[in-house]
mmCIF file of C-alpha atoms and ligand atoms in Angstrom:
data_model
loop_
_atom_site.group_PDB
_atom_site.id
_atom_site.type_symbol
_atom_site.label_atom_id
_atom_site.label_comp_id
_atom_site.label_asym_id
_atom_site.label_seq_id
_atom_site.Cartn_x
_atom_site.Cartn_y
_atom_site.Cartn_z
ATOM 1 C CA UNK A 1 -19.295 -0.664 -22.989
ATOM 2 C CA UNK A 2 -17.526 -3.650 -24.485
ATOM 3 C CA UNK A 3 -17.104 -6.231 -21.717
ATOM 4 C CA UNK A 4 -18.192 -7.083 -18.187
ATOM 5 C CA UNK A 5 -15.922 -7.875 -15.250
ATOM 6 C CA UNK A 6 -16.951 -9.505 -11.959
ATOM 7 C CA UNK A 7 -14.579 -8.576 -9.125
ATOM 8 C CA UNK A 8 -14.604 -8.199 -5.349
ATOM 9 C CA UNK A 9 -12.554 -6.984 -2.412
ATOM 10 C CA UNK A 10 -12.557 -9.192 0.694
ATOM 11 C CA UNK A 11 -11.630 -8.059 4.198
ATOM 12 C CA UNK A 12 -12.917 -7.264 7.659
ATOM 13 C CA UNK A 13 -13.788 -4.475 8.274
ATOM 14 C CA UNK A 14 -14.770 -3.684 4.685
ATOM 15 C CA UNK A 15 -17.746 -1.297 4.665
ATOM 16 C CA UNK A 16 -15.393 1.733 4.562
ATOM 17 C CA UNK A 17 -13.585 0.451 1.438
ATOM 18 C CA UNK A 18 -13.104 2.954 -1.393
ATOM 19 C CA UNK A 19 -12.149 0.175 -3.823
ATOM 20 C CA UNK A 20 -15.634 -0.254 -5.400
ATOM 21 C CA UNK A 21 -15.660 3.486 -6.211
ATOM 22 C CA UNK A 22 -12.111 3.457 -7.530
ATOM 23 C CA UNK A 23 -12.677 0.443 -9.807
ATOM 24 C CA UNK A 24 -16.014 1.893 -10.926
ATOM 25 C CA UNK A 25 -14.107 5.035 -11.990
ATOM 26 C CA UNK A 26 -11.508 2.975 -13.847
ATOM 27 C CA UNK A 27 -14.257 1.021 -15.621
ATOM 28 C CA UNK A 28 -15.996 4.210 -16.786
ATOM 29 C CA UNK A 29 -12.650 5.596 -17.933
ATOM 30 C CA UNK A 30 -11.860 2.549 -20.085
ATOM 31 C CA UNK A 31 -15.380 1.527 -21.172
ATOM 32 C CA UNK A 32 -15.335 -1.694 -19.139
ATOM 33 C CA UNK A 33 -18.495 -2.655 -17.268
ATOM 34 C CA UNK A 34 -17.332 -3.448 -13.743
ATOM 35 C CA UNK A 35 -19.284 -5.303 -11.058
ATOM 36 C CA UNK A 36 -16.973 -4.850 -8.031
ATOM 37 C CA UNK A 37 -18.395 -5.761 -4.608
ATOM 38 C CA UNK A 38 -16.950 -5.203 -1.112
ATOM 39 C CA UNK A 39 -17.471 -8.455 0.825
ATOM 40 C CA UNK A 40 -16.871 -8.948 4.539
ATOM 41 C CA UNK A 41 -14.722 -12.020 5.057
ATOM 42 C CA UNK A 42 -12.740 -13.438 7.971
ATOM 43 C CA UNK A 43 -9.576 -15.512 7.650
ATOM 44 C CA UNK A 44 -11.303 -18.898 7.810
ATOM 45 C CA UNK A 45 -13.981 -17.950 5.293
ATOM 46 C CA UNK A 46 -11.670 -16.973 2.435
ATOM 47 C CA UNK A 47 -11.639 -20.279 0.465
ATOM 48 C CA UNK A 48 -15.454 -20.488 0.486
ATOM 49 C CA UNK A 49 -15.915 -16.804 -0.429
ATOM 50 C CA UNK A 50 -13.470 -17.129 -3.323
ATOM 51 C CA UNK A 51 -15.285 -20.241 -4.541
ATOM 52 C CA UNK A 52 -18.590 -18.292 -4.433
ATOM 53 C CA UNK A 53 -17.020 -15.505 -6.459
ATOM 54 C CA UNK A 54 -15.809 -17.957 -9.111
ATOM 55 C CA UNK A 55 -19.213 -19.684 -9.225
ATOM 56 C CA UNK A 56 -20.752 -16.293 -9.969
ATOM 57 C CA UNK A 57 -18.340 -15.648 -12.852
ATOM 58 C CA UNK A 58 -15.703 -13.693 -10.875
ATOM 59 C CA UNK A 59 -12.220 -13.436 -12.391
ATOM 60 C CA UNK A 60 -10.341 -11.345 -9.854
ATOM 61 C CA UNK A 61 -10.222 -10.086 -6.293
ATOM 62 C CA UNK A 62 -8.452 -7.763 -3.931
ATOM 63 C CA UNK A 63 -7.597 -8.810 -0.382
ATOM 64 C CA UNK A 64 -7.221 -6.381 2.469
ATOM 65 C CA UNK A 65 -6.755 -6.736 6.239
ATOM 66 C CA UNK A 66 -6.703 -9.389 7.702
ATOM 67 C CA UNK A 67 -6.406 -11.570 4.578
ATOM 68 C CA UNK A 68 -3.174 -10.563 2.847
ATOM 69 C CA UNK A 69 -1.117 -13.385 4.396
ATOM 70 C CA UNK A 70 -3.913 -15.993 4.381
ATOM 71 C CA UNK A 71 -4.404 -15.267 0.688
ATOM 72 C CA UNK A 72 -0.926 -16.631 -0.101
ATOM 73 C CA UNK A 73 -2.220 -20.164 0.521
ATOM 74 C CA UNK A 74 -4.972 -19.736 -2.089
ATOM 75 C CA UNK A 75 -2.501 -19.012 -4.887
ATOM 76 C CA UNK A 76 -0.880 -21.536 -7.208
ATOM 77 C CA UNK A 77 1.685 -18.923 -8.276
ATOM 78 C CA UNK A 78 2.951 -15.628 -6.812
ATOM 79 C CA UNK A 79 4.633 -12.630 -8.393
ATOM 80 C CA UNK A 80 7.995 -11.484 -6.999
ATOM 81 C CA UNK A 81 6.474 -8.612 -5.029
ATOM 82 C CA UNK A 82 4.067 -10.969 -3.229
ATOM 83 C CA UNK A 83 6.849 -13.471 -2.522
ATOM 84 C CA UNK A 84 9.115 -10.797 -1.029
ATOM 85 C CA UNK A 85 6.320 -9.101 0.933
ATOM 86 C CA UNK A 86 4.943 -12.491 2.044
ATOM 87 C CA UNK A 87 1.524 -10.992 1.385
ATOM 88 C CA UNK A 88 -0.887 -10.820 -1.529
ATOM 89 C CA UNK A 89 -3.427 -8.069 -2.292
ATOM 90 C CA UNK A 90 -4.546 -8.998 -5.833
ATOM 91 C CA UNK A 91 -5.768 -12.333 -7.206
ATOM 92 C CA UNK A 92 -6.419 -13.218 -10.836
ATOM 93 C CA UNK A 93 -8.092 -16.418 -11.935
ATOM 94 C CA UNK A 94 -6.628 -18.507 -14.743
ATOM 95 C CA UNK A 95 -7.575 -22.003 -15.989
ATOM 96 C CA UNK A 96 -5.740 -23.719 -13.124
ATOM 97 C CA UNK A 97 -6.478 -21.447 -10.173
ATOM 98 C CA UNK A 98 -5.511 -18.154 -8.575
ATOM 99 C CA UNK A 99 -2.415 -16.167 -9.432
ATOM 100 C CA UNK A 100 -1.312 -13.892 -6.589
ATOM 101 C CA UNK A 101 0.207 -10.403 -6.830
ATOM 102 C CA UNK A 102 1.166 -7.623 -4.478
ATOM 103 C CA UNK A 103 0.553 -4.188 -6.007
ATOM 104 C CA UNK A 104 0.767 -2.195 -2.733
ATOM 105 C CA UNK A 105 4.465 -1.328 -2.971
ATOM 106 C CA UNK A 106 4.463 -0.709 -6.741
ATOM 107 C CA UNK A 107 1.332 1.446 -6.171
ATOM 108 C CA UNK A 108 3.215 3.562 -3.635
ATOM 109 C CA UNK A 109 6.133 3.995 -6.041
ATOM 110 C CA UNK A 110 3.693 5.119 -8.781
ATOM 111 C CA UNK A 111 2.252 7.703 -6.413
ATOM 112 C CA UNK A 112 5.663 8.976 -5.332
ATOM 113 C CA UNK A 113 6.514 9.431 -9.024
ATOM 114 C CA UNK A 114 3.225 11.305 -9.575
ATOM 115 C CA UNK A 115 4.147 13.606 -6.668
ATOM 116 C CA UNK A 116 7.684 14.221 -7.942
ATOM 117 C CA UNK A 117 9.289 12.549 -4.896
ATOM 118 C CA UNK A 118 12.680 11.139 -5.912
ATOM 119 C CA UNK A 119 13.795 7.789 -4.502
ATOM 120 C CA UNK A 120 17.071 7.250 -6.336
ATOM 121 C CA UNK A 121 20.014 8.304 -4.099
ATOM 122 C CA UNK A 122 17.582 9.536 -1.420
ATOM 123 C CA UNK A 123 18.009 8.862 2.287
ATOM 124 C CA UNK A 124 14.660 7.386 3.286
ATOM 125 C CA UNK A 125 13.283 7.051 6.811
ATOM 126 C CA UNK A 126 10.359 4.655 7.340
ATOM 127 C CA UNK A 127 8.393 4.721 10.605
ATOM 128 C CA UNK A 128 6.743 1.364 11.275
ATOM 129 C CA UNK A 129 7.652 -2.236 10.490
ATOM 130 C CA UNK A 130 4.257 -3.878 9.919
ATOM 131 C CA UNK A 131 2.697 -5.505 6.867
ATOM 132 C CA UNK A 132 2.585 -2.272 4.875
ATOM 133 C CA UNK A 133 6.335 -1.679 5.322
ATOM 134 C CA UNK A 134 7.075 -5.273 4.264
ATOM 135 C CA UNK A 135 5.106 -4.580 1.066
ATOM 136 C CA UNK A 136 6.871 -1.352 0.094
ATOM 137 C CA UNK A 137 10.522 -2.218 0.773
ATOM 138 C CA UNK A 138 11.396 -4.207 -2.377
ATOM 139 C CA UNK A 139 9.896 -1.746 -4.904
ATOM 140 C CA UNK A 140 11.546 1.167 -3.057
ATOM 141 C CA UNK A 141 14.944 -0.551 -2.872
ATOM 142 C CA UNK A 142 14.663 -1.278 -6.623
ATOM 143 C CA UNK A 143 14.869 2.512 -7.160
ATOM 144 C CA UNK A 144 18.367 2.485 -5.573
ATOM 145 C CA UNK A 145 18.002 4.905 -2.659
ATOM 146 C CA UNK A 146 21.189 5.868 -0.759
ATOM 147 C CA UNK A 147 19.723 4.070 2.279
ATOM 148 C CA UNK A 148 16.509 3.079 4.007
ATOM 149 C CA UNK A 149 16.294 3.384 7.809
ATOM 150 C CA UNK A 150 13.340 1.679 9.494
ATOM 151 C CA UNK A 151 12.365 2.838 12.993
ATOM 152 C CA UNK A 152 9.731 0.910 14.914
ATOM 153 C CA UNK A 153 8.292 0.775 18.438
ATOM 154 C CA UNK A 154 9.310 -2.903 18.565
ATOM 155 C CA UNK A 155 12.973 -2.646 17.552
ATOM 156 C CA UNK A 156 13.316 -6.388 16.796
ATOM 157 C CA UNK A 157 10.622 -6.214 14.111
ATOM 158 C CA UNK A 158 12.462 -3.353 12.372
ATOM 159 C CA UNK A 159 15.796 -5.176 12.601
ATOM 160 C CA UNK A 160 14.463 -8.479 11.276
ATOM 161 C CA UNK A 161 12.604 -6.782 8.408
ATOM 162 C CA UNK A 162 15.794 -4.924 7.456
ATOM 163 C CA UNK A 163 17.737 -8.185 7.600
ATOM 164 C CA UNK A 164 15.155 -9.891 5.346
ATOM 165 C CA UNK A 165 15.573 -7.211 2.635
ATOM 166 C CA UNK A 166 19.302 -6.535 3.082
ATOM 167 C CA UNK A 167 20.200 -8.455 -0.106
ATOM 168 C CA UNK A 168 18.327 -5.760 -2.082
ATOM 169 C CA UNK A 169 20.177 -2.644 -0.847
ATOM 170 C CA UNK A 170 21.387 -0.509 2.061
ATOM 171 C CA UNK A 171 18.807 -0.918 4.815
ATOM 172 C CA UNK A 172 18.842 -0.946 8.625
ATOM 173 C CA UNK A 173 16.221 -1.283 11.349
ATOM 174 C CA UNK A 174 16.104 0.161 14.899
ATOM 175 C CA UNK A 175 13.831 1.178 17.752
ATOM 176 C CA UNK A 176 12.238 4.630 18.052
ATOM 177 C CA UNK A 177 15.025 5.700 20.440
ATOM 178 C CA UNK A 178 17.654 5.665 17.657
ATOM 179 C CA UNK A 179 19.008 9.051 16.491
ATOM 180 C CA UNK A 180 19.425 8.732 12.762
ATOM 181 C CA UNK A 181 21.087 11.370 10.596
ATOM 182 C CA UNK A 182 18.884 13.656 8.502
ATOM 183 C CA UNK A 183 16.833 12.062 5.726
ATOM 184 C CA UNK A 184 15.299 13.345 2.458
ATOM 185 C CA UNK A 185 12.014 11.497 2.755
ATOM 186 C CA UNK A 186 9.876 10.249 5.638
ATOM 187 C CA UNK A 187 7.385 7.465 4.965
ATOM 188 C CA UNK A 188 4.971 7.237 7.906
ATOM 189 C CA UNK A 189 3.824 3.589 7.957
ATOM 190 C CA UNK A 190 2.500 3.089 11.477
ATOM 191 C CA UNK A 191 -1.205 2.649 12.220
ATOM 192 C CA UNK A 192 -1.070 5.219 15.016
ATOM 193 C CA UNK A 193 -3.013 7.841 13.011
ATOM 194 C CA UNK A 194 -6.174 5.748 13.436
ATOM 195 C CA UNK A 195 -6.090 6.694 17.116
ATOM 196 C CA UNK A 196 -5.417 10.352 16.333
ATOM 197 C CA UNK A 197 -1.699 10.267 17.224
ATOM 198 C CA UNK A 198 1.716 9.936 15.639
ATOM 199 C CA UNK A 199 5.016 8.458 16.850
ATOM 200 C CA UNK A 200 7.570 10.672 18.606
ATOM 201 C CA UNK A 201 9.828 11.987 15.891
ATOM 202 C CA UNK A 202 12.740 14.410 16.285
ATOM 203 C CA UNK A 203 12.665 17.136 13.614
ATOM 204 C CA UNK A 204 16.429 16.799 13.019
ATOM 205 C CA UNK A 205 15.839 13.303 11.590
ATOM 206 C CA UNK A 206 14.722 15.116 8.422
ATOM 207 C CA UNK A 207 16.463 17.661 6.179
ATOM 208 C CA UNK A 208 14.868 21.134 5.898
ATOM 209 C CA UNK A 209 13.661 20.380 2.349
ATOM 210 C CA UNK A 210 12.509 16.826 3.121
ATOM 211 C CA UNK A 211 9.192 15.446 1.856
ATOM 212 C CA UNK A 212 6.792 13.543 4.108
ATOM 213 C CA UNK A 213 4.467 10.802 2.848
ATOM 214 C CA UNK A 214 1.927 9.218 5.187
ATOM 215 C CA UNK A 215 0.465 5.850 4.171
ATOM 216 C CA UNK A 216 -2.694 6.859 6.022
ATOM 217 C CA UNK A 217 -5.296 9.038 4.359
ATOM 218 C CA UNK A 218 -8.481 10.790 5.469
ATOM 219 C CA UNK A 219 -8.876 11.394 9.183
ATOM 220 C CA UNK A 220 -6.012 9.029 10.122
ATOM 221 C CA UNK A 221 -3.623 11.266 8.116
ATOM 222 C CA UNK A 222 -4.419 14.415 10.107
ATOM 223 C CA UNK A 223 -1.863 14.011 12.974
ATOM 224 C CA UNK A 224 1.046 13.607 10.531
ATOM 225 C CA UNK A 225 -0.278 16.387 8.275
ATOM 226 C CA UNK A 226 -0.457 18.785 11.246
ATOM 227 C CA UNK A 227 2.997 17.805 12.503
ATOM 228 C CA UNK A 228 4.681 18.132 9.081
ATOM 229 C CA UNK A 229 3.000 21.435 8.303
ATOM 230 C CA UNK A 230 4.061 22.809 11.680
ATOM 231 C CA UNK A 231 7.667 22.047 10.736
ATOM 232 C CA UNK A 232 7.319 23.371 7.174
ATOM 233 C CA UNK A 233 7.642 20.052 5.308
ATOM 234 C CA UNK A 234 5.460 19.279 2.322
ATOM 235 C CA UNK A 235 3.265 16.339 3.264
ATOM 236 C CA UNK A 236 1.074 13.965 1.240
ATOM 237 C CA UNK A 237 -1.374 11.302 2.398
ATOM 238 C CA UNK A 238 -1.729 7.741 1.137
ATOM 239 C CA UNK A 239 -4.883 8.007 -1.002
ATOM 240 C CA UNK A 240 -2.688 7.990 -4.093
ATOM 241 C CA UNK A 241 -1.056 4.740 -2.973
ATOM 242 C CA UNK A 242 -4.514 3.178 -2.684
ATOM 243 C CA UNK A 243 -5.441 4.390 -6.174
ATOM 244 C CA UNK A 244 -2.030 3.350 -7.535
ATOM 245 C CA UNK A 245 -2.302 -0.223 -6.239
ATOM 246 C CA UNK A 246 -5.838 -0.369 -7.653
ATOM 247 C CA UNK A 247 -4.680 0.857 -11.086
ATOM 248 C CA UNK A 248 -2.035 -1.876 -11.193
ATOM 249 C CA UNK A 249 -4.601 -4.514 -10.126
ATOM 250 C CA UNK A 250 -6.991 -3.303 -12.846
ATOM 251 C CA UNK A 251 -4.178 -3.673 -15.366
ATOM 252 C CA UNK A 252 -3.513 -7.247 -14.165
ATOM 253 C CA UNK A 253 -7.197 -8.119 -14.720
ATOM 254 C CA UNK A 254 -7.780 -6.295 -18.018
ATOM 255 C CA UNK A 255 -4.388 -5.627 -19.617
ATOM 256 C CA UNK A 256 -5.256 -1.916 -19.590
ATOM 257 C CA UNK A 257 -3.731 0.633 -17.178
ATOM 258 C CA UNK A 258 -6.271 3.289 -16.174
ATOM 259 C CA UNK A 259 -5.180 6.913 -15.936
ATOM 260 C CA UNK A 260 -4.054 7.226 -12.365
ATOM 261 C CA UNK A 261 -4.097 11.027 -12.162
ATOM 262 C CA UNK A 262 -7.556 11.293 -13.798
ATOM 263 C CA UNK A 263 -8.901 8.879 -11.171
ATOM 264 C CA UNK A 264 -7.230 10.912 -8.388
ATOM 265 C CA UNK A 265 -8.892 14.088 -9.710
ATOM 266 C CA UNK A 266 -12.364 12.483 -9.816
ATOM 267 C CA UNK A 267 -11.955 10.807 -6.441
ATOM 268 C CA UNK A 268 -10.657 14.005 -4.843
ATOM 269 C CA UNK A 269 -13.733 15.838 -6.187
ATOM 270 C CA UNK A 270 -16.054 13.044 -4.980
ATOM 271 C CA UNK A 271 -14.515 12.906 -1.504
ATOM 272 C CA UNK A 272 -14.310 16.659 -0.902
HETATM 273 P P1 NAP B 1 0.345 -3.383 10.941
HETATM 274 O O1 NAP B 1 0.923 -4.541 10.237
HETATM 275 O O2 NAP B 1 -0.704 -3.576 11.971
HETATM 276 O O3 NAP B 1 1.590 -2.557 11.598
HETATM 277 C C1 NAP B 1 1.319 -1.459 12.447
HETATM 278 C C2 NAP B 1 2.604 -0.663 12.671
HETATM 279 O O4 NAP B 1 2.278 0.481 13.476
HETATM 280 C C3 NAP B 1 3.666 -1.452 13.425
HETATM 281 O O5 NAP B 1 4.924 -1.026 12.986
HETATM 282 C C4 NAP B 1 3.404 -1.028 14.873
HETATM 283 O O6 NAP B 1 4.554 -1.142 15.712
HETATM 284 C C5 NAP B 1 3.080 0.441 14.680
HETATM 285 N N1 NAP B 1 2.278 0.944 15.812
HETATM 286 C C6 NAP B 1 1.021 0.593 16.146
HETATM 287 N N2 NAP B 1 0.649 1.239 17.259
HETATM 288 C C7 NAP B 1 1.713 1.981 17.661
HETATM 289 C C8 NAP B 1 1.953 2.867 18.745
HETATM 290 N N3 NAP B 1 1.018 3.095 19.681
HETATM 291 N N4 NAP B 1 3.147 3.491 18.828
HETATM 292 C C9 NAP B 1 4.104 3.268 17.890
HETATM 293 N N5 NAP B 1 3.938 2.426 16.825
HETATM 294 C C10 NAP B 1 2.758 1.799 16.725
HETATM 295 O O7 NAP B 1 -0.315 -2.333 9.915
HETATM 296 P P2 NAP B 1 0.103 -2.126 8.377
HETATM 297 O O8 NAP B 1 -0.667 -3.058 7.530
HETATM 298 O O9 NAP B 1 1.592 -2.111 8.291
HETATM 299 O O10 NAP B 1 -0.464 -0.651 8.080
HETATM 300 C C11 NAP B 1 0.146 0.493 8.615
HETATM 301 C C12 NAP B 1 -0.696 1.729 8.238
HETATM 302 O O11 NAP B 1 -0.643 1.926 6.824
HETATM 303 C C13 NAP B 1 -2.174 1.548 8.602
HETATM 304 O O12 NAP B 1 -2.646 2.743 9.195
HETATM 305 C C14 NAP B 1 -2.862 1.296 7.272
HETATM 306 O O13 NAP B 1 -4.198 1.811 7.237
HETATM 307 C C15 NAP B 1 -1.952 2.060 6.294
HETATM 308 N N6 NAP B 1 -1.948 1.467 4.926
HETATM 309 C C16 NAP B 1 -2.297 2.261 3.863
HETATM 310 C C17 NAP B 1 -2.277 1.738 2.583
HETATM 311 C C18 NAP B 1 -2.659 2.605 1.403
HETATM 312 O O14 NAP B 1 -2.997 2.060 0.326
HETATM 313 N N7 NAP B 1 -2.580 3.916 1.510
HETATM 314 C C19 NAP B 1 -1.907 0.400 2.366
HETATM 315 C C20 NAP B 1 -1.553 -0.386 3.481
HETATM 316 C C21 NAP B 1 -1.576 0.165 4.761
HETATM 317 P P3 NAP B 1 4.882 -2.522 16.479
HETATM 318 O O15 NAP B 1 5.571 -3.407 15.473
HETATM 319 O O16 NAP B 1 5.748 -2.109 17.597
HETATM 320 O O17 NAP B 1 3.561 -3.111 16.932
#
């Protein structure tokens, strides 16, 4: 061990967070002693909790629900991904204050690359127009897909999100009653899996050889996994996105990128 790093993830709820385990794995991989705590924190408590972290020698933090938008106000500077997503999931302390980053979307793109899922020239269908979709659009559009179609229960949210990102590529947003042409990739980005369900989805919205990626993982991924397998599509859950965003955050804090696939192997073994 050569150095010690004090870090935390803030959110509410937070007890389920895998981030302490993931960053512990990264630390062991790279010989960095990591003290990474999961701390329950509501929106109004964030400034005080961050100040406590700094007083204890902390140099970085992750923010999860419901703090990703609130966190913007704590930052003196934002990276492009955080500005476009209007949300921040990673903070790094410098001499003058917090720098804010959003590694969620880049983490997803890393995972899609790991899984051999091509984005360039692909027709991509995204279900859901919440915070997670806002975070993934810019990094996905940077890969130059043929188009991105967002479908959402609340059509206006899908349309306004598409409008917000339309300067970056071909993107449109509609309600769930639209009948889009077949796509190469489905990204499931609704929170419906947490209640054991998935949105109504017509099989002809996807090509026979399409891939399906669900941002949910664990139990919340099961409805989409069952549905995709029933239709013969290869499906992956979002654990790799979580590990990918964490690897990019770790790199922001230390300058070293942990091995993403080695961490996935260890985590998979730990969780199974
Ligand atoms: P969010 O901002 O709360 O958005 C929720 C989305 O789900 C909205 O589009 C909402 O539609 C839709 N939805 C909710 N209930 C629905 C229902 N009954 N029928 C149809 N649509 C419904 O949540 P988020 O932050 O975008 O997160 C979305 C999911 O991604 C969550 O399950 C979260 O756990 C997961 N996630 C995973 C990672 C990862 O690292 N793997 C990262 C971020 C998020 P309306 O707009 O109509 O309400």
